[in-house]
Coordinates of C-alpha atoms in Angstrom, one line a residue:
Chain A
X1161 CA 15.0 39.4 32.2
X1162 CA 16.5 36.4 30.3
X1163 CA 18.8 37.2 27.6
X1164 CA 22.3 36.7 26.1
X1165 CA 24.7 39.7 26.6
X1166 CA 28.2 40.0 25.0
X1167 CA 31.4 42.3 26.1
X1168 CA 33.0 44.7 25.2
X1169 CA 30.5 45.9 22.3
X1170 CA 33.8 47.5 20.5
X1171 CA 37.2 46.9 21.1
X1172 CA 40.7 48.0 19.2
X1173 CA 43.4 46.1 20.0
X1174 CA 47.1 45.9 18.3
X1175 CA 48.6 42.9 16.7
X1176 CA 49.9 40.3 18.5
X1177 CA 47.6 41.0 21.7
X1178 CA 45.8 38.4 23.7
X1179 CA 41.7 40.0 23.7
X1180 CA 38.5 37.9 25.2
X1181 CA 35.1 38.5 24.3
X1182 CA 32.4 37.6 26.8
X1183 CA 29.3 36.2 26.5
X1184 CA 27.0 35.3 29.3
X1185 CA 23.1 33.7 28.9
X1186 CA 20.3 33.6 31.6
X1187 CA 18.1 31.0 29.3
X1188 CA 20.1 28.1 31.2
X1189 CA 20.6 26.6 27.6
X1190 CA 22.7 24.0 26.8
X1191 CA 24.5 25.0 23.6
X1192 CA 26.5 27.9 22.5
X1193 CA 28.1 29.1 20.1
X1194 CA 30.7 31.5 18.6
X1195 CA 30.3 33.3 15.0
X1196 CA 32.3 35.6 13.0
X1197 CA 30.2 37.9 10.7
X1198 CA 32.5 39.5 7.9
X1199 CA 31.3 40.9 4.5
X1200 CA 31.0 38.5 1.6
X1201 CA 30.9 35.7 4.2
X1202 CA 27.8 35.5 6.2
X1203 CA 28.1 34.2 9.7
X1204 CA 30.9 31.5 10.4
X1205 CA 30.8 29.2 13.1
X1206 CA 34.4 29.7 15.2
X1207 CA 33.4 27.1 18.4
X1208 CA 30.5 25.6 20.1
X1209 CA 29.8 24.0 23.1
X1210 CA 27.3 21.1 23.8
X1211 CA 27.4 21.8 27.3
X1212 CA 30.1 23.1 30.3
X1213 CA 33.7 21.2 30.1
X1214 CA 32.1 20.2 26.2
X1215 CA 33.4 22.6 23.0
X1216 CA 34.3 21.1 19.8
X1217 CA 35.5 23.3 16.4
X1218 CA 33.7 24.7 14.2
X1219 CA 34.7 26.2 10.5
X1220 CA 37.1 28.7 11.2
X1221 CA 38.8 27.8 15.0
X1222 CA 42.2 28.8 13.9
X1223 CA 43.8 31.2 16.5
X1224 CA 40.8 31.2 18.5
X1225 CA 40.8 29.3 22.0
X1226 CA 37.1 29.0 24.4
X1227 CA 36.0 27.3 27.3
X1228 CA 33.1 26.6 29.5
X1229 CA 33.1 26.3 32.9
X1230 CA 30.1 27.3 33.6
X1231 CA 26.9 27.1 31.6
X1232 CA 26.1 30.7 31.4
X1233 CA 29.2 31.8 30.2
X1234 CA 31.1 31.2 26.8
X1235 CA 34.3 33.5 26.8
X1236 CA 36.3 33.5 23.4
X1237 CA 40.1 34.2 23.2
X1238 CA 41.7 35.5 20.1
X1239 CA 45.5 34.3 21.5
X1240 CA 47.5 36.4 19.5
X1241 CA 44.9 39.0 17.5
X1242 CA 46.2 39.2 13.7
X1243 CA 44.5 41.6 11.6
X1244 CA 42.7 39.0 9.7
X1245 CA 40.2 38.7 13.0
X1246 CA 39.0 42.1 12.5
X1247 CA 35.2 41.1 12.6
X1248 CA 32.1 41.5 14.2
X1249 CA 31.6 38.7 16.7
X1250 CA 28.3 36.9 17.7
X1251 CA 27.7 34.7 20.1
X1252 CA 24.3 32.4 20.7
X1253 CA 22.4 30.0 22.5
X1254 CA 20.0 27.8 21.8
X1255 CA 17.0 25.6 23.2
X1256 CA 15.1 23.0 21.6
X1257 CA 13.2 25.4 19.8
X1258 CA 14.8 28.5 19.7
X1259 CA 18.1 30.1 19.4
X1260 CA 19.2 34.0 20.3
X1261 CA 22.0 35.9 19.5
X1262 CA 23.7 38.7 21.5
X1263 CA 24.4 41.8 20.6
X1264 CA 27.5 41.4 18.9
X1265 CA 31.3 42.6 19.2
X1266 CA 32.4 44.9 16.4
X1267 CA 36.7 44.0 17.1
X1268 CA 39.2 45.6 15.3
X1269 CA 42.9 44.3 15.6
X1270 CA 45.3 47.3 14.6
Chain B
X809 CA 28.2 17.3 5.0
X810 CA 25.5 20.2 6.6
X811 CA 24.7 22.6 3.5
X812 CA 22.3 25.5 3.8
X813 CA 22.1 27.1 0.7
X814 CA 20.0 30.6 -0.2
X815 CA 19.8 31.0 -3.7
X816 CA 18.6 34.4 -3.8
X817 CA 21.2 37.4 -3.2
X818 CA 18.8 39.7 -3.1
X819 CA 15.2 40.5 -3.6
X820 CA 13.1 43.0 -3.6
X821 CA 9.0 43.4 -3.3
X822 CA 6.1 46.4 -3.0
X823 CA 5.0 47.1 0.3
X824 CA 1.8 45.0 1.2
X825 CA 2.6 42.0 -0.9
X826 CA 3.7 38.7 -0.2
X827 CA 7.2 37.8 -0.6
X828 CA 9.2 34.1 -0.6
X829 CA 13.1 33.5 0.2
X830 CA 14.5 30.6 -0.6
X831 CA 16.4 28.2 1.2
X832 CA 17.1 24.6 0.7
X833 CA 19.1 22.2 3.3
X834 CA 21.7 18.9 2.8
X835 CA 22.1 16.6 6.3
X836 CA 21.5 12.7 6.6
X837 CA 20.1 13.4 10.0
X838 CA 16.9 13.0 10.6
X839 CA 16.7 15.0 13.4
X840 CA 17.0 18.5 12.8
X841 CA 15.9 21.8 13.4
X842 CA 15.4 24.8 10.5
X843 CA 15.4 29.0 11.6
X844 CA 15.0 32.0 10.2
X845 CA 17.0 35.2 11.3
X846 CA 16.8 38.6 10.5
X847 CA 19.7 40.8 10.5
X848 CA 18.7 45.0 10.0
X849 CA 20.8 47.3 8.9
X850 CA 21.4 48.2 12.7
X851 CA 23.3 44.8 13.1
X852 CA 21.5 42.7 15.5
X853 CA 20.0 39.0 15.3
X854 CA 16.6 38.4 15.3
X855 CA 15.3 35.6 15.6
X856 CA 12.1 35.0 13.9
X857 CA 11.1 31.4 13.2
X858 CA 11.5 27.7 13.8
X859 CA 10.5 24.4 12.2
X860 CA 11.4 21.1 12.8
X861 CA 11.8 18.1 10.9
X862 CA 9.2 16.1 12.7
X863 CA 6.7 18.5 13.3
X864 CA 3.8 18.3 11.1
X865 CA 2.3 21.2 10.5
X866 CA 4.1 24.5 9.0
X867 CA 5.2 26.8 11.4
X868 CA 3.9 30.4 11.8
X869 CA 4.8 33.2 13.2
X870 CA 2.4 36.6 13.0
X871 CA 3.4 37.5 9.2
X872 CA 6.0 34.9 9.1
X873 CA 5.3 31.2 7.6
X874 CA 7.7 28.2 7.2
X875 CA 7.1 26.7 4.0
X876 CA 8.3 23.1 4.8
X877 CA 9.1 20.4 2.5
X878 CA 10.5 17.9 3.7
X879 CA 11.0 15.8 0.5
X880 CA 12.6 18.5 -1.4
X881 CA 14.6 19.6 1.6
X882 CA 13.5 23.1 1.6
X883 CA 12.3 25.9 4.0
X884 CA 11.3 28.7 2.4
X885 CA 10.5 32.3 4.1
X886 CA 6.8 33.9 3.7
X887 CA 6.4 37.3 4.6
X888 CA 2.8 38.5 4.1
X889 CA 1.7 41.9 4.0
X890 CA 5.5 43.5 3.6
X891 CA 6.0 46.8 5.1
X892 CA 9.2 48.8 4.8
X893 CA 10.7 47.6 8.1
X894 CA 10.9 43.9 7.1
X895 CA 13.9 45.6 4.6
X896 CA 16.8 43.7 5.9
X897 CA 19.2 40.6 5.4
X898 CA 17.6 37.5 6.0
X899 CA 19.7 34.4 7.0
X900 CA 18.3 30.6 7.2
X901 CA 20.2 28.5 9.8
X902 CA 20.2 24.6 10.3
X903 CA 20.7 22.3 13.3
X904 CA 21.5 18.8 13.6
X905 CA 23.7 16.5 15.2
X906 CA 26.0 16.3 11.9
X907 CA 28.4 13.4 13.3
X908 CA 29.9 13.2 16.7
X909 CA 26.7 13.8 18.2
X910 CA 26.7 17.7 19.6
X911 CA 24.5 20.1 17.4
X912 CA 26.1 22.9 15.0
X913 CA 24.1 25.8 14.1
X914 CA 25.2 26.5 10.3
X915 CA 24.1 29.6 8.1
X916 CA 23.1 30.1 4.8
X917 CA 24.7 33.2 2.9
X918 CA 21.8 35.1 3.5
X919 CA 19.2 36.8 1.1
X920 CA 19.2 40.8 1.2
X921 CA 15.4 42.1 0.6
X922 CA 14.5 45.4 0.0
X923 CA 10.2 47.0 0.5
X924 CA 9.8 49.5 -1.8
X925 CA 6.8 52.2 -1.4

């Protein structure tokens, strides 16, 4: 079945640890994208990606690194996890008409 | 710059009526693309509706209409016949090719709505 998975769905990690979160699409779409969902401020685009070898920033990139080899896959890198990236994490793709978001990543840095 | 703006932090309406969220848009692009998500309590995404700027007729969706005007720069939510599962955040989204030519995907803040019995 076509979807968009992420992985882990929770993770804990301590300060100052590199984490990735994974996020894989069978809809062949071209773009992707990275949000943060934290209370009082709704979802915030982190990265996106036109297409493989093509990301650019979004609102809130700081400390955050991705990249796109292939078109199925969107992996985002917290470099050095602060505490201020505890969040929930969503990633998405999207078609001409549609876009779907995975299941989310509930990551808390410790 | 992209705006997506939701007026309404929360609303609430009796089950089996009609209810409208608000949400009103800012880009100089003429191509664009407007959605509607749904986020429950349980977290997920849910993706629920899509309009875009040159299509010419509203979009619908079962119980779920785009009100679309393009003048104003608005794309408003209708949910007929609410039933107490439709209680949830709601979140309007907007695509276009903002400068540089790739497409964001930005969010509105989101409008909470609550079916009461």
């Amino acid at each position: 079945d076509a979807g968009i998975t992420q992985s882990p769905r929770y993770k804990i990690t301590e300060t100052g640890r590199q984490v990735t979160l994974m996020c894989h699409q069978t809809w062949s779409h071209s773009y992707m994208f990275w949000y943060r969902q934290d209370l009082g401020h709704g979802l915030r685009l982190i990265y996106y990606s036109a297409a493989a070898d093509i990301t650019d920033k979004g609102e809130v990139p700081d400390g955050y690194v991705v990249s796109r080899s292939k078109t199925e896959n969107f992996p985002l890198t917290l470099e050095s996890a602060t505490r201020s990236q505890t969040s929930v994490y969503f990633c998405a793709s999207s078609g001409n008409t549609e876009a779907f978001f995975g299941q989310g990543t509930r990551l808390t840095v410790v | 710059a992209q705006k997506i703006t939701q007026t309404q932090p929360g609303m609430f309406v009796q089950e089996k009526e009609a209810v409208t969220l608000d949400c009103t848009y800012d880009t100089s692009d003429p191509s664009y693309g407007l959605f509607w998500y749904k986020q429950p309590s349980s977290g997920e995404m849910i993706f629920l509706i899509y309009q875009g700027s040159y299509d010419q007729q509203n979009a619908t969706e079962g119980r779920y209409s785009l009100n679309f005007q393009k003048a104003r720069k608005s794309a408003n939510l209708v949910i007929s016949a609410s039933q107490l599962g439709d209680s949830a955040m709601y979140f309007c989204a907007m695509r276009d090719s903002f400068s540089g030519g790739y497409n964001k995907l930005i969010f509105g803040a989101g409008t909470r709505l609550a079916v009461h019995p």
